[in-house]
XYZ file of C-alpha atoms in Angstrom:
571
model
C 0.003 -0.008 0.035
C 1.491 3.369 -0.986
C 1.853 5.798 1.834
C 1.409 9.601 1.508
C 4.146 11.834 2.728
C 3.370 14.572 5.248
C 1.500 17.146 3.090
C 3.130 20.621 3.031
C 1.382 23.663 4.344
C -1.078 25.701 2.261
C -2.350 22.487 0.611
C -6.071 21.807 0.338
C -7.044 18.767 2.426
C -10.177 17.504 4.156
C -10.821 18.392 7.761
C -10.235 14.805 8.662
C -6.786 14.875 7.135
C -6.158 18.237 8.869
C -6.679 16.386 12.152
C -3.952 13.893 11.268
C -1.555 16.465 9.988
C -2.116 18.539 13.123
C -1.176 15.462 15.250
C 1.959 14.976 13.224
C 2.926 18.580 13.656
C 2.412 18.217 17.392
C 4.908 15.371 17.330
C 2.327 12.725 18.203
C 3.368 9.149 17.456
C 0.778 7.069 19.416
C -2.977 7.105 19.511
C -5.430 5.071 21.605
C -8.889 4.813 20.206
C -11.992 3.060 19.037
C -13.706 3.869 15.615
C -17.376 4.587 14.999
C -19.671 6.370 12.526
C -19.082 9.950 13.529
C -15.327 9.749 13.561
C -15.068 7.462 10.490
C -13.659 10.163 8.195
C -10.745 10.728 10.610
C -10.014 6.991 10.761
C -10.136 6.955 6.970
C -7.549 9.692 6.814
C -5.463 7.831 9.470
C -5.272 4.876 7.069
C -2.842 6.841 4.874
C -0.495 7.666 7.755
C -0.138 4.313 9.530
C 3.664 4.462 8.827
C 3.896 7.645 10.934
C 1.181 7.121 13.622
C 0.663 3.985 15.674
C -2.920 3.423 16.634
C -3.907 0.974 19.448
C -7.377 -0.438 19.151
C -8.701 -0.678 22.697
C -11.791 -2.740 23.623
C -13.671 -0.005 25.312
C -13.274 3.783 25.123
C -12.569 4.044 28.847
C -9.607 1.851 28.195
C -8.325 4.402 25.659
C -8.306 7.243 28.225
C -6.593 5.079 30.840
C -4.032 3.837 28.347
C -3.345 7.458 27.289
C -2.894 8.315 30.939
C -0.364 5.575 31.479
C 1.440 6.676 28.365
C 1.505 10.246 29.558
C 2.601 9.619 33.117
C 5.732 7.701 32.108
C 6.673 9.551 28.866
C 5.852 13.113 29.969
C 3.984 13.621 26.686
C 0.316 14.203 26.274
C -1.743 11.085 25.582
C -3.965 11.217 22.460
C -7.448 9.533 22.313
C -9.929 9.015 19.489
C -13.617 8.149 20.050
C -16.848 8.442 18.197
C -19.935 10.459 19.206
C -22.636 9.531 21.681
C -21.766 6.418 23.789
C -18.223 6.490 22.469
C -17.628 9.967 23.758
C -19.461 9.392 27.082
C -17.387 6.273 27.662
C -14.340 8.550 27.824
C -15.692 10.622 30.798
C -14.429 8.458 33.621
C -10.840 8.481 32.269
C -10.993 12.196 31.526
C -12.205 12.914 35.103
C -9.367 10.788 36.393
C -6.858 12.724 34.293
C -8.288 15.982 35.427
C -7.900 15.369 39.059
C -4.456 13.748 38.708
C -3.176 16.508 36.411
C -2.491 14.234 33.408
C -2.335 15.846 29.973
C -4.703 14.214 27.435
C -5.945 15.380 24.018
C -9.262 13.667 23.294
C -10.682 14.023 19.824
C -14.336 12.957 19.336
C -16.469 12.765 16.264
C -19.871 14.340 16.300
C -22.970 14.262 14.157
C -23.387 16.645 11.235
C -23.620 20.265 12.494
C -27.226 20.663 11.016
C -28.300 17.754 13.287
C -26.916 19.266 16.554
C -29.554 19.471 19.193
C -32.074 17.196 17.394
C -31.349 14.042 19.379
C -29.890 12.524 16.224
C -28.570 8.987 16.264
C -25.599 8.770 18.674
C -25.695 12.479 19.387
C -24.670 13.577 22.868
C -23.642 17.071 24.019
C -20.197 15.890 24.827
C -18.922 19.443 25.293
C -21.539 19.947 27.962
C -21.044 16.619 29.543
C -17.237 16.938 29.687
C -17.071 20.601 30.716
C -16.755 19.953 34.496
C -13.887 17.404 34.047
C -11.813 18.935 31.321
C -9.287 21.786 31.469
C -10.736 23.089 28.203
C -13.030 21.800 25.433
C -14.429 22.943 22.154
C -16.748 21.933 19.377
C -15.532 22.492 15.796
C -18.083 22.775 13.013
C -15.841 24.190 10.181
C -12.847 22.437 8.622
C -10.762 25.583 8.761
C -11.045 25.698 12.540
C -9.667 22.159 13.138
C -5.960 22.879 13.086
C -6.142 25.967 15.284
C -8.321 24.059 17.747
C -5.907 21.127 17.984
C -2.781 23.322 18.382
C -4.588 25.235 21.135
C -5.651 21.952 22.747
C -2.035 20.769 23.022
C -0.896 24.001 24.531
C -3.561 24.132 27.153
C -3.266 20.341 27.975
C 0.531 20.622 28.672
C 1.081 24.114 30.030
C 1.012 25.082 33.674
C -0.873 22.469 35.707
C -1.550 19.806 33.022
C -4.872 18.306 32.305
C -7.247 16.761 29.795
C -8.792 18.692 26.905
C -11.436 17.603 24.353
C -11.964 18.637 20.750
C -15.333 17.579 19.365
C -15.545 17.690 15.526
C -18.731 17.505 13.492
C -18.763 15.044 10.614
C -19.345 17.772 8.031
C -16.255 19.593 9.300
C -14.320 16.357 8.834
C -15.591 15.909 5.262
C -15.159 19.592 4.296
C -12.143 20.994 2.551
C -9.664 23.552 4.030
C -6.238 24.900 3.279
C -3.985 23.252 5.851
C -1.833 25.506 7.968
C -0.397 24.745 11.411
C 0.796 27.557 13.694
C 1.997 26.277 17.093
C 0.097 27.826 19.877
C 2.434 29.357 22.538
C 0.157 31.829 24.273
C -3.464 32.623 24.754
C -4.801 35.992 25.765
C -5.811 36.089 29.478
C -4.362 32.607 30.109
C -1.336 32.583 32.310
C -0.599 28.930 33.015
C 2.639 29.333 34.861
C 2.827 32.218 37.368
C 6.089 33.994 37.615
C 7.825 33.083 40.886
C 7.831 36.038 43.303
C 11.275 36.514 44.884
C 9.746 38.098 48.059
C 7.803 34.928 48.584
C 10.892 32.826 48.127
C 12.740 34.967 50.621
C 9.849 34.588 53.159
C 9.875 30.795 52.635
C 13.639 30.698 53.219
C 13.309 32.726 56.386
C 10.781 30.299 57.795
C 12.841 27.263 56.925
C 16.019 28.797 58.326
C 14.281 29.497 61.650
C 12.743 26.008 61.855
C 13.814 23.383 64.381
C 11.589 20.643 62.976
C 10.922 21.349 59.288
C 9.157 18.705 57.191
C 8.774 18.336 53.385
C 5.670 16.853 51.853
C 6.529 15.909 48.211
C 3.576 15.676 45.724
C 3.002 14.897 42.035
C 3.955 18.483 41.074
C 7.615 17.621 41.780
C 7.492 14.985 39.065
C 5.517 17.101 36.660
C 8.095 19.886 36.896
C 11.060 17.466 36.900
C 12.221 18.995 40.151
C 13.580 15.738 41.657
C 17.171 16.978 41.808
C 16.254 20.298 43.332
C 14.107 18.585 46.025
C 16.996 16.281 46.853
C 19.436 19.182 47.114
C 17.085 21.144 49.403
C 16.484 18.181 51.720
C 20.249 17.361 51.894
C 21.336 20.993 52.401
C 18.965 21.627 55.293
C 18.717 18.030 56.575
C 14.941 17.969 56.233
C 12.890 14.714 56.252
C 10.806 14.064 53.199
C 7.538 12.190 52.871
C 5.633 11.475 49.661
C 2.026 11.583 48.727
C 0.560 8.653 46.684
C 1.164 10.438 43.374
C 4.493 11.810 44.560
C 5.925 8.290 44.945
C 9.194 7.855 43.004
C 10.099 11.615 43.180
C 12.571 11.092 46.024
C 14.968 8.140 46.370
C 13.403 5.600 48.672
C 16.737 4.383 50.027
C 17.841 7.890 51.000
C 18.173 8.433 54.783
C 16.041 11.565 54.629
C 13.121 9.683 52.953
C 10.725 8.821 55.792
C 7.884 7.239 53.813
C 4.470 7.540 52.362
C 1.629 9.816 53.484
C -2.092 9.106 53.629
C -4.834 6.931 55.037
C -2.730 3.717 54.745
C 0.653 5.428 54.678
C 3.512 5.027 57.017
C 3.199 5.681 60.762
C 5.854 8.368 61.265
C 5.079 10.512 58.198
C 1.498 10.831 59.281
C 1.959 11.039 63.047
C 4.728 13.590 63.069
C 2.886 15.984 60.780
C 1.409 17.238 63.965
C 4.899 17.792 65.571
C 6.709 19.680 62.818
C 7.158 23.458 63.248
C 7.371 24.266 59.469
C 5.481 22.185 56.950
C 6.856 22.583 53.393
C 4.292 21.284 50.814
C 5.711 20.978 47.324
C 3.448 20.332 44.330
C 0.658 18.726 46.440
C -2.897 19.748 47.094
C -3.645 18.598 50.664
C -6.060 15.916 49.609
C -8.329 14.651 52.372
C -6.562 11.290 52.405
C -3.385 13.125 53.399
C -4.831 15.570 55.944
C -7.395 13.484 57.749
C -9.434 15.790 59.932
C -8.450 19.301 58.668
C -9.464 20.947 61.908
C -6.628 18.992 63.656
C -4.059 19.072 60.916
C -0.656 20.685 61.555
C -2.091 23.418 63.704
C 1.293 23.913 65.419
C 3.144 24.492 62.133
C 3.881 27.376 59.772
C 2.936 26.209 56.327
C 4.932 26.988 53.192
C 3.097 25.889 50.040
C 4.911 25.624 46.655
C 2.203 25.329 43.982
C 1.694 26.162 40.318
C -2.164 26.364 40.552
C -3.422 29.413 42.441
C -6.782 27.631 43.032
C -5.001 25.242 45.449
C -3.503 27.883 47.615
C -5.551 28.213 50.893
C -8.211 25.986 49.470
C -7.806 23.352 52.283
C -4.855 24.238 54.474
C -4.062 27.936 54.912
C -0.494 28.923 53.878
C 1.676 31.267 55.870
C 3.818 31.634 52.759
C 2.701 30.620 49.285
C 5.199 30.404 46.434
C 3.297 30.393 43.147
C 4.992 28.935 40.099
C 6.810 26.006 38.684
C 8.273 23.886 41.469
C 11.655 23.394 39.762
C 12.144 27.110 39.220
C 10.984 27.986 42.728
C 13.292 25.449 44.324
C 16.276 26.590 42.290
C 15.660 30.129 43.627
C 15.209 28.870 47.134
C 18.280 26.721 47.414
C 20.967 29.426 47.732
C 18.872 31.134 50.454
C 18.525 28.132 52.683
C 21.014 27.527 55.414
C 22.827 24.245 55.948
C 21.763 22.416 59.050
C 21.749 19.126 60.978
C 18.662 17.730 62.661
C 19.663 14.575 64.301
C 17.040 14.637 67.080
C 14.231 15.432 64.759
C 15.155 12.707 62.295
C 15.463 10.181 65.059
C 11.738 10.667 65.794
C 10.977 9.297 62.366
C 13.358 6.473 62.870
C 11.679 5.521 66.136
C 8.255 5.542 64.506
C 9.611 3.410 61.706
C 10.853 0.870 64.200
C 7.465 0.717 65.910
C 5.740 0.205 62.552
C 8.117 -2.515 61.574
C 7.532 -4.461 64.825
C 3.748 -3.978 64.877
C 2.883 -4.156 61.173
C 5.628 -4.832 58.585
C 7.477 -7.758 60.112
C 4.405 -10.037 60.113
C 3.097 -8.653 56.812
C 6.155 -9.559 54.795
C 7.106 -12.716 56.705
C 3.842 -14.103 57.931
C 3.246 -17.366 59.739
C -0.306 -17.551 58.265
C -1.271 -20.474 56.125
C -2.401 -18.334 53.240
C -0.225 -15.873 51.229
C -0.484 -12.218 52.050
C -0.399 -9.243 49.606
C 2.470 -7.567 51.449
C 4.742 -10.550 51.222
C 4.009 -10.892 47.419
C 4.938 -7.292 46.766
C 7.964 -7.410 49.043
C 9.267 -10.511 47.200
C 8.511 -8.957 43.837
C 10.357 -5.739 44.842
C 13.450 -7.771 45.590
C 13.193 -9.655 42.270
C 12.854 -6.469 40.219
C 15.336 -4.499 42.340
C 12.800 -1.635 42.531
C 13.440 -0.907 38.787
C 10.043 -1.843 37.176
C 7.396 0.599 36.207
C 4.443 -0.422 38.441
C 0.940 0.389 37.470
C -1.713 -0.317 40.103
C -5.420 -0.462 40.060
C -7.407 0.790 43.077
C -7.934 -0.925 46.359
C -6.016 -2.776 49.029
C -3.418 -4.013 46.575
C -2.729 -0.344 45.568
C -2.077 0.627 49.136
C 0.034 -2.385 49.771
C 2.073 -1.826 46.590
C 2.545 1.833 47.552
C 3.840 0.751 50.972
C 6.069 -2.194 50.081
C 7.441 -1.478 46.561
C 10.335 1.036 46.539
C 10.584 2.954 43.308
C 14.088 3.714 42.289
C 13.313 5.857 39.309
C 11.067 8.950 38.761
C 7.672 8.317 37.133
C 7.836 4.576 37.769
C 4.710 4.601 39.927
C 1.418 4.975 37.956
C -1.829 4.879 39.775
C -5.308 6.503 39.994
C -5.044 8.913 42.914
C -7.768 11.530 43.258
C -10.591 9.718 41.531
C -9.601 6.192 42.683
C -10.872 4.526 39.462
C -11.188 0.743 39.587
C -10.371 -0.612 36.125
C -7.521 1.959 35.636
C -4.620 -0.520 36.082
C -4.697 -2.835 33.052
C -5.201 -0.279 30.338
C -2.866 2.235 31.998
C -0.190 -0.451 32.001
C -0.754 -0.860 28.255
C -0.088 2.829 27.673
C 2.911 2.753 30.007
C 4.453 -0.173 28.019
C 3.793 1.654 24.691
C 5.653 4.654 26.118
C 8.600 2.608 27.434
C 8.750 -0.572 25.373
C 12.214 -1.494 26.643
C 11.333 -1.315 30.290
C 9.578 -3.827 32.519
C 5.962 -2.659 33.088
C 3.937 -4.641 35.629
C 0.207 -4.071 36.334
C -0.588 -4.935 39.942
C -4.373 -5.590 40.131
C -7.025 -6.770 42.450
C -9.575 -9.331 41.320
C -12.330 -6.694 41.380
C -10.700 -3.925 39.374
C -9.172 -6.375 36.917
C -12.656 -7.445 35.740
C -13.763 -3.887 35.135
C -11.496 -3.573 32.141
C -10.444 -7.252 31.617
C -11.391 -6.877 27.973
C -8.144 -4.901 27.379
C -6.388 -8.234 27.296
C -7.569 -8.069 23.691
C -5.560 -4.880 23.142
C -2.475 -6.571 24.630
C -3.057 -9.601 22.281
C -3.637 -7.640 19.080
C -0.837 -5.177 19.523
C 1.587 -7.763 21.087
C 2.260 -5.620 24.188
C 4.493 -7.367 26.706
C 2.776 -6.176 29.898
C 3.221 -8.352 33.049
C 0.003 -8.682 34.995
C 0.049 -9.567 38.781
C -3.448 -10.254 40.126
C -3.717 -10.455 43.892
C -6.915 -12.392 44.303
C -8.663 -12.394 47.701
C -12.116 -13.054 46.274
C -13.376 -9.841 47.768
C -13.697 -6.185 47.063
C -10.999 -5.953 49.662
C -10.995 -2.306 50.710
C -14.730 -2.138 51.150
C -14.638 -5.463 52.964
C -11.985 -4.029 55.429
C -14.299 -1.127 56.242
C -17.222 -3.511 56.623
C -15.155 -5.716 58.991
C -13.926 -2.776 61.144
C -16.996 -0.518 61.155
C -20.054 -2.559 60.110
C -19.728 -5.624 62.353
C -18.397 -7.838 59.511
C -21.641 -7.455 57.542
C -20.090 -8.274 54.178
C -22.877 -6.804 52.045
C -22.100 -7.629 48.382
C -18.305 -7.550 48.625
C -17.505 -11.268 48.283
C -16.736 -12.171 44.722
C -17.137 -15.401 42.812
C -14.371 -15.054 40.247
C -13.802 -16.745 36.890
C -10.756 -18.754 35.992
C -8.438 -15.949 35.138
C -5.732 -18.255 33.599
C -8.215 -19.772 31.187
C -9.412 -16.288 30.203
C -5.811 -15.227 29.620
C -5.240 -18.334 27.535
C -8.211 -17.314 25.394
C -6.275 -14.092 24.592
C -3.124 -16.091 23.855
C -1.506 -14.733 27.008
C 0.534 -17.146 29.178
C -0.584 -17.443 32.744
C 0.051 -19.182 36.072
C -1.859 -19.453 39.324
C -0.129 -19.669 42.677
C -1.847 -20.728 45.899
C 1.163 -21.945 47.992
C 4.038 -19.903 49.486
C 6.615 -22.461 48.211
C 5.737 -21.644 44.664
C 5.631 -17.874 44.794
C 9.341 -16.971 44.314
C 9.730 -19.038 41.076
C 6.416 -17.851 39.684
C 7.241 -14.203 40.248
C 10.592 -14.688 38.646
C 9.032 -16.512 35.670
C 6.551 -13.613 35.094
C 9.248 -11.037 35.359
C 11.549 -12.844 32.989
C 8.963 -13.521 30.333
C 9.574 -11.787 27.011
C 5.851 -11.772 26.313
C 2.802 -10.714 28.164
C 2.194 -12.879 31.283
C -0.593 -13.170 33.868
C 0.287 -14.399 37.340
C -2.655 -14.841 39.683
C -1.734 -15.179 43.395
C -4.506 -16.319 45.677
C -4.047 -14.410 48.921
C -5.650 -14.285 52.313
C -9.337 -13.337 52.110
C -9.414 -11.073 55.194
C -6.044 -9.405 55.138
C -6.230 -5.742 56.167
C -4.032 -2.753 55.369
C -2.459 -1.042 58.310
C -1.636 1.546 59.498
C -4.894 3.289 58.950
C -6.457 6.665 59.552
C -10.127 6.299 59.868
C -12.715 8.795 58.537
C -12.934 11.832 60.803
C -9.719 11.070 62.635
C -6.619 13.245 62.695
C -3.229 12.155 61.441
C -2.200 11.827 65.129
C -4.875 9.185 65.613
C -3.386 6.738 63.098
C -3.842 3.110 64.208
C -1.487 0.233 63.765
C -3.812 -2.634 64.233
């Protein structure tokens, strides 16, 4: 089949071809999508550019958005999604909402019915602009072919600038069929849109003054550190001023886990010391994080003794939940580079010892038995601990949502930035498998492992078909407790073990994998675990390993709803 070359500017093309050319000019190489009637002209135009653009046919449009998220999170590039109108477009919404709250840049392109049919309840017509408005950073409907290229270049600029997020471009079918003179001008600014505030030096000086006066400063590291590539600056700050660093869920992998200043993971099921000692620090330094309720617990009892310094690119997050004594608006990397020369060197042996003491308590009361249990059945923590040792902490780990997610975040130590991919703010079950597909597409030469629960796996299990068709060597580790484990834990602790519709009768996952030509193995005994994990990890092809774990294993420590971080429980 003869392939067309990239058409030069000022050539007449269809609107559909203008979409493809605009993607090429935006340096896109990968697309995740699912065709349908209203986007068929775009797919027809794509046919002539398959030597330049790789398209991955997902099995459900939600899978396309999650795959694009996984791709974006490990590559640093915006993920691109195609879907048709009506149900195709509405199936994107969950993934778009997930990307919005987790600051992941996506460019979603949807087909729409002919413009003269808009508002008539035509076949497969949905007001996707109205539906998606609350969960996108920006969206637009295009009804003329000449407006397609400008809309797409604007979409890429908005999605990737400042605090990243998802955008959606909805294109009517007549705009796709219509003719236009193709021209692409890269969008680099928009009137009244200022995505990255200029760092104010007075605020930096005020932050440095508070840090230099502190006896017990404490850094909370969020996703913004990774988004701004500020890992080296964060490390330099922590080392210079001898400040302990804890990570949010999405901030995992931004700070070296083996570093003596790294004290662990924050949140409802995070580490004991990082949560408890939030209420003992005198200066709390929040970098690229939004004080999510899973981090703060009861806000009225959160860090009341501390001065708060908040480094943040999005003005809407300042003082939204926790008031800041000093707010430094702007890109985290730029702000930290300005801060570093102004911060004094220090040593804080006694303060750091408090974290060590808490870590020792947590090891004795929680971790020791979790990773080396004397129970008959396998436990999730020991599986992840063993897998961490096999991989050396070097794999890209994509988790779904639930107990396995919390266990993985606690027991897997990520050696490299952007190697932890999970659904944070929205907590989307079904995220893990398709997101792992996208991560592997982005990093084909790295080990990508999806760690899933039996519940979330079945929400997007059809994406095994995407893995099969595109020959994507994703490793899949299913921790099967035959329950919706996180809900069951709450039912056990707070609802008198009334397990209302959380027990699951699961299918034969290995047989299902075999149906998709994916190798698989099931482990039920401890003596077989090590070899099975090694076999999965060493496989050159996609591999599914199901590990049957204890039904009623709980995740501790835990901060219960309404409790403060000081009230974290260990058992």
